[in-house]
């Protein structure tokens, strides 16, 4: 029941939306076409009796007509299956697109993706968004549609099997018993026992599949990190360490895989035996009536077909047990992720906005609650440049992130200037995109080439003017100093009202850094700038310097 409640919570936003009425039509179409397949199976069941009876009397002319009838059923079956699969895939895409958009919006809203990383986010959020949603959506549609279709098939074939069973009388302990529809009771008891044993044998697979997704994602993430930091690894000559680290990750996968192999082997030993035995049970059960000549060969084949149809539908749980386990694990991982995102939104800190930037009694804390800076009092008027000074590790960068609204572990009051703000970190973000997109980041709107060319010239990157449409891994193409120049170009294009500089010129020589900041002040005269820098030659560019050392000594 817990799994079903989780499924309801995760799927409700999509299915309860009025905009998703086409999805209901698509689901109805999938189920409706599935019911047509059931009807064809019923017709084929009736056809099989006629076919085998005709075969038994060697009626060649009758056989030709029956072959044509079967060809009609087969063609209809194939067409319905293909159309049903096409609609089902369209429904999967629609649901996955909606759920992916909703989850990524929540993950990116209020910098939740950043806050989750501060206190131990759920492992591999990329996998939960990309793979677990895909698993949940695809398996949910398959499981729901197949359950409804199988229930319909049970309803259709139980009546047929009941009528074919007739009335059987047998003696036991001197008593005479009469049983109506005995074949129905046999298939019910057989399937129920099989379902219970399947669950008992396969129950440990849930935890193993959950752990499998975790370990596989860890291995992929490790490979990506090696690639992202290829230069640093090569400079250190750390290939042996990285090889061992990857080997450890894969050994964890192998260990989990062996456990899965063992459990799935045990389950397969039962389920394969169960399925093969079910093929002969109806023949043995109806054999006395056939030997007594109360049913024909066609009747025996019809009983076998109807028995297997009922048994197959009732064995839905057994046949799809592996998928149910993966579905349940995906639901659990998505629910944990959603709960973590919701908790991060509760940590959002908001500040008042006014004419200037100031803090009053602001205390910065670490995630464990210990204080870094206490009772911080600072003020910056509009257009003023303020420098934060102190030793490394004091909390200067954390203060900038607090003023930007990113750091949730703080107490006290602060006011931010009205308008837009931008924080330029020491290591700029260089996503894989065109150079024009890289310059415009974080703006979504397109910027005309005249502005882009002008800005590239101002920051000393005129050599890149002819590469605006080139897509590359710019983090590898550009040097550290060129990346910081490009970061300053972003500020010129974004034109923030408040700009935070966190060692934003540390890779540049003093003359270049000073020239760029002077140009920035000229281009953005009304912009309030709060900067952190250890380049003492830049101190004269700032109107005021706040010494933070004494604020940490009292902590």
Coordinates of C-alpha atoms in Angstrom, one line a residue:
X1 CA 0.0 0.0 0.0
X2 CA 2.9 2.3 0.7
X3 CA 4.1 1.9 -2.9
X4 CA 0.6 2.7 -4.3
X5 CA 0.4 5.8 -2.1
X6 CA 3.8 6.9 -3.4
X7 CA 2.6 6.3 -7.0
X8 CA -0.5 8.3 -6.4
X9 CA 1.5 11.3 -5.0
X10 CA 3.9 11.3 -7.8
X11 CA 1.4 10.8 -10.7
X12 CA -1.4 13.0 -9.4
X13 CA 0.0 16.4 -10.7
X14 CA 0.0 15.1 -14.2
X15 CA -3.3 13.1 -14.3
X16 CA -5.2 15.7 -12.3
X17 CA -4.3 18.6 -14.6
X18 CA -7.1 19.8 -16.9
X19 CA -4.5 20.4 -19.6
X20 CA -3.8 16.6 -19.8
X21 CA -7.2 15.5 -21.1
X22 CA -5.5 14.2 -24.3
X23 CA -3.5 11.9 -22.0
X24 CA -6.7 10.4 -20.7
X25 CA -7.9 9.8 -24.3
X26 CA -4.6 8.1 -25.1
X27 CA -4.8 5.9 -22.0
X28 CA -8.4 5.0 -22.9
X29 CA -7.3 4.2 -26.4
X30 CA -4.6 1.9 -25.2
X31 CA -7.0 0.1 -22.8
X32 CA -9.7 0.0 -25.5
X33 CA -7.4 -1.5 -28.1
X34 CA -6.2 -4.0 -25.4
X35 CA -9.8 -5.1 -24.9
X36 CA -10.1 -5.6 -28.7
X37 CA -7.2 -7.9 -28.4
X38 CA -9.0 -9.9 -25.7
X39 CA -12.0 -10.2 -28.0
X40 CA -9.9 -11.5 -30.8
X41 CA -8.4 -14.0 -28.3
X42 CA -11.9 -15.2 -27.5
X43 CA -12.7 -15.6 -31.2
X44 CA -9.5 -17.6 -31.7
X45 CA -10.4 -19.8 -28.7
X46 CA -13.7 -20.6 -30.4
X47 CA -11.9 -21.1 -33.7
X48 CA -9.5 -23.5 -32.2
X49 CA -12.2 -26.0 -31.2
X50 CA -13.7 -25.9 -34.8
X51 CA -10.2 -26.2 -36.3
X52 CA -9.2 -29.3 -34.4
X53 CA -12.5 -31.0 -34.8
X54 CA -12.3 -30.3 -38.5
X55 CA -8.7 -31.6 -38.5
X56 CA -9.8 -34.8 -36.7
X57 CA -12.3 -35.7 -39.5
X58 CA -9.9 -34.7 -42.3
X59 CA -12.2 -32.1 -43.7
X60 CA -9.8 -30.4 -46.2
X61 CA -12.3 -27.9 -47.6
X62 CA -13.3 -26.8 -44.1
X63 CA -9.7 -26.4 -43.1
X64 CA -9.0 -23.9 -46.0
X65 CA -11.9 -21.7 -44.8
X66 CA -10.7 -21.9 -41.2
X67 CA -7.1 -20.9 -42.3
X68 CA -8.6 -17.8 -44.1
X69 CA -10.6 -16.9 -40.9
X70 CA -7.4 -17.2 -38.8
X71 CA -5.5 -15.0 -41.2
X72 CA -8.2 -12.3 -40.7
X73 CA -7.8 -12.6 -36.9
X74 CA -4.0 -12.5 -37.2
X75 CA -4.0 -9.4 -39.4
X76 CA -6.4 -7.6 -37.0
X77 CA -4.3 -8.6 -34.0
X78 CA -1.0 -7.3 -35.5
X79 CA -2.6 -4.0 -36.6
X80 CA -4.1 -3.4 -33.2
X81 CA -0.9 -4.3 -31.3
X82 CA 1.1 -1.9 -33.5
X83 CA -1.3 1.0 -33.1
X84 CA -1.6 0.4 -29.4
X85 CA 2.2 0.4 -29.0
X86 CA 2.4 3.7 -30.9
X87 CA -0.2 5.4 -28.8
X88 CA 1.4 4.0 -25.6
X89 CA 4.8 5.4 -26.5
X90 CA 3.2 8.8 -27.3
X91 CA 1.5 8.8 -23.8
X92 CA 4.9 7.9 -22.2
X93 CA 6.6 10.8 -23.9
X94 CA 3.8 13.2 -22.8
X95 CA 3.9 12.1 -19.2
X96 CA 7.7 11.9 -19.0
X97 CA 8.0 15.4 -20.5
X98 CA 5.5 16.8 -18.0
X99 CA 7.1 15.1 -15.0
X100 CA 10.6 15.9 -16.0
X101 CA 9.7 19.6 -16.4
X102 CA 8.0 19.7 -13.1
X103 CA 10.8 18.0 -11.2
X104 CA 13.6 20.0 -12.9
X105 CA 11.7 23.2 -12.2
X106 CA 11.4 22.3 -8.5
X107 CA 15.1 21.3 -8.4
X108 CA 16.3 24.5 -10.0
X109 CA 13.8 26.8 -8.2
X110 CA 15.2 28.9 -5.3
X111 CA 18.7 27.3 -6.0
X112 CA 17.5 24.0 -4.5
X113 CA 20.1 22.2 -6.5
X114 CA 22.8 24.2 -4.7
X115 CA 21.3 23.8 -1.2
X116 CA 20.9 20.1 -1.6
X117 CA 24.7 19.8 -2.1
X118 CA 25.4 21.6 1.2
X119 CA 23.9 18.9 3.5
X120 CA 24.2 15.7 1.6
X121 CA 21.7 15.5 -1.3
X122 CA 20.2 12.2 -2.4
X123 CA 22.7 10.4 -4.5
X124 CA 22.9 11.0 -8.3
X125 CA 20.0 13.5 -8.9
X126 CA 20.8 13.3 -12.6
X127 CA 19.9 9.7 -12.7
X128 CA 16.7 10.2 -10.7
X129 CA 15.6 12.9 -13.2
X130 CA 16.7 11.1 -16.4
X131 CA 16.4 7.4 -15.7
X132 CA 14.0 6.9 -12.7
X133 CA 11.3 9.1 -14.3
X134 CA 11.6 7.1 -17.5
X135 CA 11.3 3.8 -15.6
X136 CA 8.4 5.0 -13.5
X137 CA 6.4 6.4 -16.5
X138 CA 7.0 3.5 -18.9
X139 CA 6.4 0.8 -16.3
X140 CA 3.3 2.6 -14.8
X141 CA 1.5 2.7 -18.2
X142 CA 2.5 -0.9 -19.0
X143 CA 1.4 -2.2 -15.6
X144 CA -1.9 -0.3 -15.4
X145 CA -2.9 -1.1 -19.0
X146 CA -1.9 -4.8 -18.7
X147 CA -3.7 -5.1 -15.4
X148 CA -7.0 -3.8 -16.8
X149 CA -6.6 -5.9 -20.0
X150 CA -5.8 -9.0 -18.0
X151 CA -8.8 -8.5 -15.7
X152 CA -11.0 -8.2 -18.8
X153 CA -9.4 -11.4 -20.2
X154 CA -10.1 -13.2 -17.0
X155 CA -13.7 -12.1 -17.1
X156 CA -14.1 -13.3 -20.7
X157 CA -12.4 -16.7 -20.4
X158 CA -13.5 -17.7 -16.9
X159 CA -17.1 -18.0 -18.3
X160 CA -15.8 -20.1 -21.2
X161 CA -13.7 -22.3 -18.9
X162 CA -16.6 -22.6 -16.4
X163 CA -18.9 -23.8 -19.2
X164 CA -16.3 -26.2 -20.6
X165 CA -15.7 -27.7 -17.1
X166 CA -19.2 -28.9 -16.7
X167 CA -20.1 -30.7 -13.5
X168 CA -17.7 -33.2 -12.0
X169 CA -18.6 -35.8 -9.3
X170 CA -16.0 -37.6 -7.2
X171 CA -15.9 -39.6 -4.0
X172 CA -13.7 -38.9 -1.0
X173 CA -13.8 -40.7 2.4
X174 CA -17.0 -42.4 1.5
X175 CA -18.7 -39.1 0.6
X176 CA -19.8 -37.9 -2.9
X177 CA -18.9 -34.4 -3.9
X178 CA -20.2 -32.4 -6.9
X179 CA -18.1 -29.6 -8.2
X180 CA -19.2 -27.0 -10.8
X181 CA -16.5 -25.4 -12.9
X182 CA -13.7 -27.5 -11.4
X183 CA -11.2 -26.2 -13.9
X184 CA -11.8 -22.6 -12.7
X185 CA -11.0 -23.7 -9.2
X186 CA -7.9 -25.5 -10.2
X187 CA -6.5 -22.5 -12.1
X188 CA -7.4 -20.1 -9.2
X189 CA -5.7 -22.2 -6.5
X190 CA -2.6 -22.9 -8.7
X191 CA -2.2 -19.2 -9.6
X192 CA -2.7 -18.0 -6.0
X193 CA -0.1 -20.4 -4.6
X194 CA 2.3 -19.4 -7.4
X195 CA 1.9 -15.7 -6.7
X196 CA 2.5 -16.1 -2.9
X197 CA 5.6 -18.2 -3.5
X198 CA 6.9 -15.7 -6.1
X199 CA 6.6 -12.9 -3.6
X200 CA 8.3 -14.8 -0.9
X201 CA 11.2 -15.8 -3.1
X202 CA 11.6 -12.5 -4.9
X203 CA 11.0 -10.0 -2.0
X204 CA 14.8 -9.3 -1.5
X205 CA 15.0 -8.2 -5.1
X206 CA 13.5 -4.8 -4.2
X207 CA 16.4 -3.7 -2.0
X208 CA 19.0 -5.2 -4.4
X209 CA 17.5 -3.3 -7.4
X210 CA 17.4 -0.1 -5.5
X211 CA 21.1 -0.5 -4.6
X212 CA 21.9 -1.5 -8.2
X213 CA 20.6 1.8 -9.5
X214 CA 22.7 3.6 -6.9
X215 CA 25.9 1.8 -7.6
X216 CA 25.5 2.1 -11.4
X217 CA 24.9 5.8 -11.1
X218 CA 28.0 6.2 -8.8
X219 CA 30.2 4.5 -11.4
X220 CA 28.9 6.7 -14.3
X221 CA 29.3 9.8 -12.2
X222 CA 32.9 8.8 -11.4
X223 CA 33.7 8.4 -15.1
X224 CA 32.3 11.9 -15.8
X225 CA 34.3 13.5 -13.0
X226 CA 37.5 11.9 -14.4
X227 CA 36.7 13.4 -17.8
X228 CA 35.8 16.8 -16.3
X229 CA 39.1 16.9 -14.4
X230 CA 41.3 15.2 -17.0
X231 CA 44.0 18.0 -17.0
X232 CA 44.4 18.0 -13.2
X233 CA 44.7 14.2 -13.2
X234 CA 47.2 14.2 -16.0
X235 CA 49.3 17.0 -14.3
X236 CA 49.4 15.0 -11.0
X237 CA 50.0 11.7 -12.9
X238 CA 47.2 10.2 -10.9
X239 CA 46.2 7.5 -13.3
X240 CA 46.9 4.7 -10.9
X241 CA 44.7 6.2 -8.2
X242 CA 41.9 6.9 -10.6
X243 CA 42.1 3.4 -12.0
X244 CA 41.8 1.9 -8.5
X245 CA 39.0 4.3 -7.6
X246 CA 37.0 3.1 -10.7
X247 CA 37.9 -0.5 -9.9
X248 CA 36.4 0.0 -6.4
X249 CA 33.2 1.5 -7.9
X250 CA 32.9 -1.4 -10.3
X251 CA 33.6 -4.0 -7.6
X252 CA 30.6 -2.6 -5.8
X253 CA 28.5 -3.1 -9.0
X254 CA 29.8 -6.7 -9.4
X255 CA 29.0 -7.6 -5.8
X256 CA 25.5 -6.3 -6.1
X257 CA 25.2 -8.1 -9.5
X258 CA 26.2 -11.4 -8.0
X259 CA 23.6 -11.0 -5.3
X260 CA 21.0 -10.2 -7.9
X261 CA 22.0 -13.2 -10.0
X262 CA 21.5 -15.5 -7.0
X263 CA 18.1 -14.2 -6.1
X264 CA 16.9 -14.1 -9.7
X265 CA 18.2 -17.6 -10.2
X266 CA 16.1 -18.8 -7.3
X267 CA 13.1 -16.9 -8.6
X268 CA 13.6 -18.2 -12.2
X269 CA 13.9 -21.8 -11.0
X270 CA 10.4 -21.5 -9.6
X271 CA 8.7 -19.3 -12.2
X272 CA 10.0 -21.3 -15.2
X273 CA 8.9 -24.5 -13.6
X274 CA 5.6 -22.9 -12.8
X275 CA 5.0 -21.7 -16.4
X276 CA 6.0 -25.0 -18.0
X277 CA 3.8 -27.0 -15.6
X278 CA 0.8 -24.7 -16.4
X279 CA 0.9 -25.8 -20.0
X280 CA 0.1 -29.4 -19.2
X281 CA -2.1 -29.1 -16.2
X282 CA -5.3 -28.3 -18.2
X283 CA -4.7 -31.3 -20.5
X284 CA -4.3 -33.7 -17.5
X285 CA -7.3 -32.1 -15.8
X286 CA -9.5 -32.6 -18.9
X287 CA -8.0 -36.0 -19.9
X288 CA -10.6 -38.1 -18.1
X289 CA -13.4 -36.4 -20.0
X290 CA -11.6 -36.8 -23.3
X291 CA -10.9 -40.5 -22.6
X292 CA -14.5 -41.0 -21.7
X293 CA -15.3 -39.3 -25.1
X294 CA -17.5 -36.7 -23.5
X295 CA -15.4 -34.0 -25.2
X296 CA -13.7 -34.0 -28.6
X297 CA -10.1 -33.2 -29.5
X298 CA -11.3 -29.7 -30.4
X299 CA -12.9 -29.4 -27.0
X300 CA -9.7 -30.5 -25.3
X301 CA -7.7 -27.9 -27.2
X302 CA -10.3 -25.3 -26.4
X303 CA -10.1 -26.1 -22.7
X304 CA -6.3 -25.9 -22.9
X305 CA -6.5 -22.5 -24.6
X306 CA -9.1 -21.1 -22.2
X307 CA -7.2 -22.5 -19.1
X308 CA -4.0 -20.9 -20.3
X309 CA -5.7 -17.6 -21.0
X310 CA -7.2 -17.4 -17.5
X311 CA -4.0 -18.7 -15.9
X312 CA -1.9 -16.2 -17.9
X313 CA -4.0 -13.3 -16.9
X314 CA -4.1 -14.3 -13.2
X315 CA -0.4 -14.7 -13.3
X316 CA 0.1 -11.0 -14.1
X317 CA 1.8 -10.5 -10.7
X318 CA 4.2 -13.4 -11.4
X319 CA 5.1 -12.6 -15.0
X320 CA 5.7 -8.9 -14.2
X321 CA 7.3 -9.4 -10.8
X322 CA 10.7 -8.2 -12.0
X323 CA 9.2 -5.1 -13.5
X324 CA 7.2 -4.4 -10.4
X325 CA 10.4 -4.5 -8.3
X326 CA 12.2 -2.0 -10.6
X327 CA 9.0 0.2 -10.7
X328 CA 8.9 0.2 -6.9
X329 CA 12.5 1.1 -6.6
X330 CA 12.1 4.0 -9.1
X331 CA 9.1 5.3 -7.1
X332 CA 11.1 5.2 -3.9
X333 CA 14.1 7.1 -5.4
X334 CA 11.8 9.8 -6.9
X335 CA 9.9 10.2 -3.7
X336 CA 13.1 10.7 -1.7
X337 CA 14.3 13.2 -4.3
X338 CA 11.0 15.2 -4.2
X339 CA 11.0 15.2 -0.4
X340 CA 14.6 16.5 -0.3
X341 CA 13.7 19.3 -2.8
X342 CA 10.7 20.3 -0.7
X343 CA 12.9 20.4 2.4
X344 CA 15.4 22.6 0.7
X345 CA 12.7 25.1 -0.3
X346 CA 11.9 25.5 3.4
X347 CA 15.5 26.8 3.9
X348 CA 15.1 29.7 1.5
X349 CA 16.2 32.9 3.1
X350 CA 14.7 36.2 1.9
X351 CA 15.9 39.7 2.5
X352 CA 14.3 43.1 2.2
X353 CA 15.1 45.3 -0.8
X354 CA 15.8 49.1 -0.6
X355 CA 18.1 51.9 -1.8
X356 CA 21.3 50.4 -0.5
X357 CA 23.0 47.2 0.7
X358 CA 23.4 46.8 4.4
X359 CA 23.6 44.1 7.1
X360 CA 22.7 44.4 10.8
X361 CA 23.8 41.8 13.3
X362 CA 24.4 39.2 10.5
X363 CA 25.9 36.0 11.7
X364 CA 27.1 33.3 9.2
X365 CA 27.0 29.7 10.3
X366 CA 28.3 26.4 8.9
X367 CA 25.8 23.6 8.1
X368 CA 26.6 22.0 11.5
X369 CA 25.5 25.3 13.3
X370 CA 28.9 26.6 14.3
X371 CA 29.5 30.3 13.6
X372 CA 32.0 31.6 11.0
X373 CA 31.3 35.4 11.2
X374 CA 29.3 37.1 13.9
X375 CA 27.4 40.4 14.2
X376 CA 28.4 41.7 10.8
X377 CA 27.6 45.3 10.1
X378 CA 28.4 46.7 6.7
X379 CA 26.8 49.2 4.3
X380 CA 27.3 50.0 0.6
X381 CA 25.5 52.9 -1.2
X382 CA 24.4 52.6 -4.7
X383 CA 27.3 52.7 -7.1
X384 CA 29.8 52.2 -4.3
X385 CA 32.6 49.7 -4.4
X386 CA 33.2 47.7 -1.2
X387 CA 36.0 45.3 -0.5
X388 CA 35.8 42.5 2.0
X389 CA 39.2 41.7 3.5
X390 CA 40.5 38.8 5.7
X391 CA 42.5 35.6 5.6
X392 CA 41.6 32.6 3.5
X393 CA 38.9 30.4 5.0
X394 CA 37.4 33.2 7.1
X395 CA 34.1 33.1 5.3
X396 CA 34.3 35.9 2.7
X397 CA 33.0 33.8 -0.1
X398 CA 30.2 32.5 2.1
X399 CA 29.2 36.1 2.9
X400 CA 28.9 36.9 -0.8
X401 CA 26.7 33.8 -1.2
X402 CA 24.6 34.9 1.7
X403 CA 24.0 38.3 0.2
X404 CA 23.2 36.7 -3.1
X405 CA 20.6 34.6 -1.3
X406 CA 22.3 31.2 -1.7
X407 CA 23.6 30.4 1.8
X408 CA 20.7 29.4 4.1
X409 CA 22.7 29.1 7.4
X410 CA 22.6 32.6 8.7
X411 CA 21.0 34.8 11.4
X412 CA 20.3 38.5 11.5
X413 CA 19.0 41.1 9.0
X414 CA 20.2 42.4 5.7
X415 CA 18.9 44.5 2.9
X416 CA 19.7 44.2 -0.8
X417 CA 19.6 46.9 -3.4
X418 CA 16.7 46.8 -5.8
X419 CA 17.2 45.4 -9.2
X420 CA 19.3 42.5 -10.6
X421 CA 22.4 41.0 -8.9
X422 CA 25.2 38.8 -10.3
X423 CA 28.0 36.9 -8.6
X424 CA 31.2 36.1 -10.5
X425 CA 33.1 33.2 -8.9
X426 CA 36.8 32.6 -9.1
X427 CA 36.2 29.7 -11.5
X428 CA 33.6 30.7 -14.1
X429 CA 30.9 28.3 -15.3
X430 CA 31.7 27.2 -18.9
X431 CA 28.9 24.9 -20.2
X432 CA 29.2 23.2 -23.6
X433 CA 27.4 25.7 -25.9
X434 CA 28.1 28.2 -28.6
X435 CA 30.3 31.2 -27.7
X436 CA 27.4 33.6 -28.1
X437 CA 25.4 31.5 -25.6
X438 CA 28.3 31.4 -23.3
X439 CA 28.7 35.2 -23.3
X440 CA 25.0 35.8 -22.8
X441 CA 24.8 33.4 -19.8
X442 CA 22.7 33.6 -17.5
X443 CA 20.4 35.5 -19.9
X444 CA 18.0 33.5 -22.0
X445 CA 17.4 36.3 -24.5
X446 CA 19.6 36.5 -27.6
X447 CA 22.1 39.4 -27.9
X448 CA 23.0 41.0 -31.2
X449 CA 26.4 40.4 -32.7
X450 CA 27.4 44.1 -32.4
X451 CA 27.2 44.0 -28.6
X452 CA 29.0 40.7 -28.4
X453 CA 31.9 41.9 -30.6
X454 CA 32.1 45.1 -28.7
X455 CA 32.3 43.4 -25.3
X456 CA 34.8 40.8 -26.5
X457 CA 37.1 43.7 -27.6
X458 CA 36.7 45.5 -24.2
X459 CA 37.8 42.4 -22.2
X460 CA 40.7 41.5 -24.4
X461 CA 39.2 38.5 -26.2
X462 CA 39.1 40.0 -29.7
X463 CA 40.6 36.9 -31.1
X464 CA 37.4 35.0 -30.4
X465 CA 35.2 37.3 -32.5
X466 CA 35.1 35.0 -35.4
X467 CA 34.0 32.0 -33.3
X468 CA 30.6 33.2 -32.0
X469 CA 28.7 30.2 -33.4
X470 CA 31.4 27.7 -32.5
X471 CA 30.3 25.1 -29.9
X472 CA 33.2 23.7 -27.8
X473 CA 34.2 22.6 -24.3
X474 CA 35.3 26.1 -23.5
X475 CA 36.6 25.1 -20.1
X476 CA 39.4 23.2 -22.0
X477 CA 39.8 25.6 -24.9
X478 CA 40.3 28.8 -22.8
X479 CA 43.0 29.4 -20.2
X480 CA 42.1 30.4 -16.6
X481 CA 42.7 34.1 -17.4
X482 CA 40.6 34.0 -20.6
X483 CA 37.8 32.4 -18.7
X484 CA 37.8 35.2 -16.1
X485 CA 37.9 37.8 -18.9
X486 CA 34.8 36.1 -20.5
X487 CA 33.1 36.1 -17.0
X488 CA 33.6 39.9 -16.8
X489 CA 32.2 40.2 -20.3
X490 CA 29.0 38.5 -19.0
X491 CA 28.7 41.2 -16.4
X492 CA 29.0 43.9 -19.0
X493 CA 26.1 42.3 -21.0
X494 CA 24.0 41.4 -18.0
X495 CA 24.4 44.9 -16.5
X496 CA 23.5 44.0 -12.9
X497 CA 22.5 46.6 -10.3
X498 CA 24.7 44.7 -7.7
X499 CA 27.8 42.8 -8.6
X500 CA 29.7 40.4 -6.3
X501 CA 33.3 39.6 -7.3
X502 CA 34.8 36.5 -5.6
X503 CA 38.4 36.5 -6.7
X504 CA 37.1 37.2 -10.2
X505 CA 40.5 38.3 -11.5
X506 CA 42.9 36.0 -9.6
X507 CA 44.2 34.4 -12.8
X508 CA 45.1 37.8 -14.4
X509 CA 48.3 39.8 -13.9
X510 CA 47.9 43.0 -11.8
X511 CA 47.9 45.4 -14.8
X512 CA 45.3 43.4 -16.7
X513 CA 43.1 42.9 -13.6
X514 CA 43.2 46.6 -12.7
X515 CA 42.5 47.7 -16.3
X516 CA 39.5 45.4 -16.6
X517 CA 38.0 46.5 -13.3
X518 CA 38.4 50.2 -14.2
X519 CA 36.7 49.5 -17.5
X520 CA 33.9 47.7 -15.5
X521 CA 33.4 50.8 -13.3
X522 CA 33.2 53.1 -16.3
X523 CA 30.7 50.8 -18.1
X524 CA 28.5 50.2 -15.0
X525 CA 28.7 53.5 -13.1
X526 CA 25.5 52.9 -11.0
X527 CA 26.4 49.3 -10.1
X528 CA 27.1 48.5 -6.5
X529 CA 30.2 46.2 -6.3
X530 CA 31.1 44.0 -3.3
X531 CA 34.4 42.2 -3.9
X532 CA 36.8 39.7 -2.4
X533 CA 40.4 39.8 -3.7
X534 CA 43.8 39.0 -2.4
X535 CA 45.4 41.1 -5.1
X536 CA 46.5 44.1 -2.9
X537 CA 47.2 46.2 -6.0
X538 CA 43.4 46.4 -6.6
X539 CA 42.5 47.7 -3.1
X540 CA 42.7 51.3 -4.3
X541 CA 39.8 50.7 -6.7
X542 CA 37.4 50.2 -3.8
X543 CA 35.8 53.1 -1.9
X544 CA 35.7 51.2 1.4
X545 CA 37.3 48.1 2.9
X546 CA 35.7 46.0 5.6
X547 CA 38.1 44.0 7.8
X548 CA 36.4 40.8 8.8
X549 CA 39.2 39.3 10.9
X550 CA 37.9 40.7 14.2
X551 CA 34.5 39.4 13.5
X552 CA 35.8 35.8 13.4
X553 CA 37.9 36.2 16.5
X554 CA 34.9 36.6 18.7
X555 CA 33.3 33.4 17.4

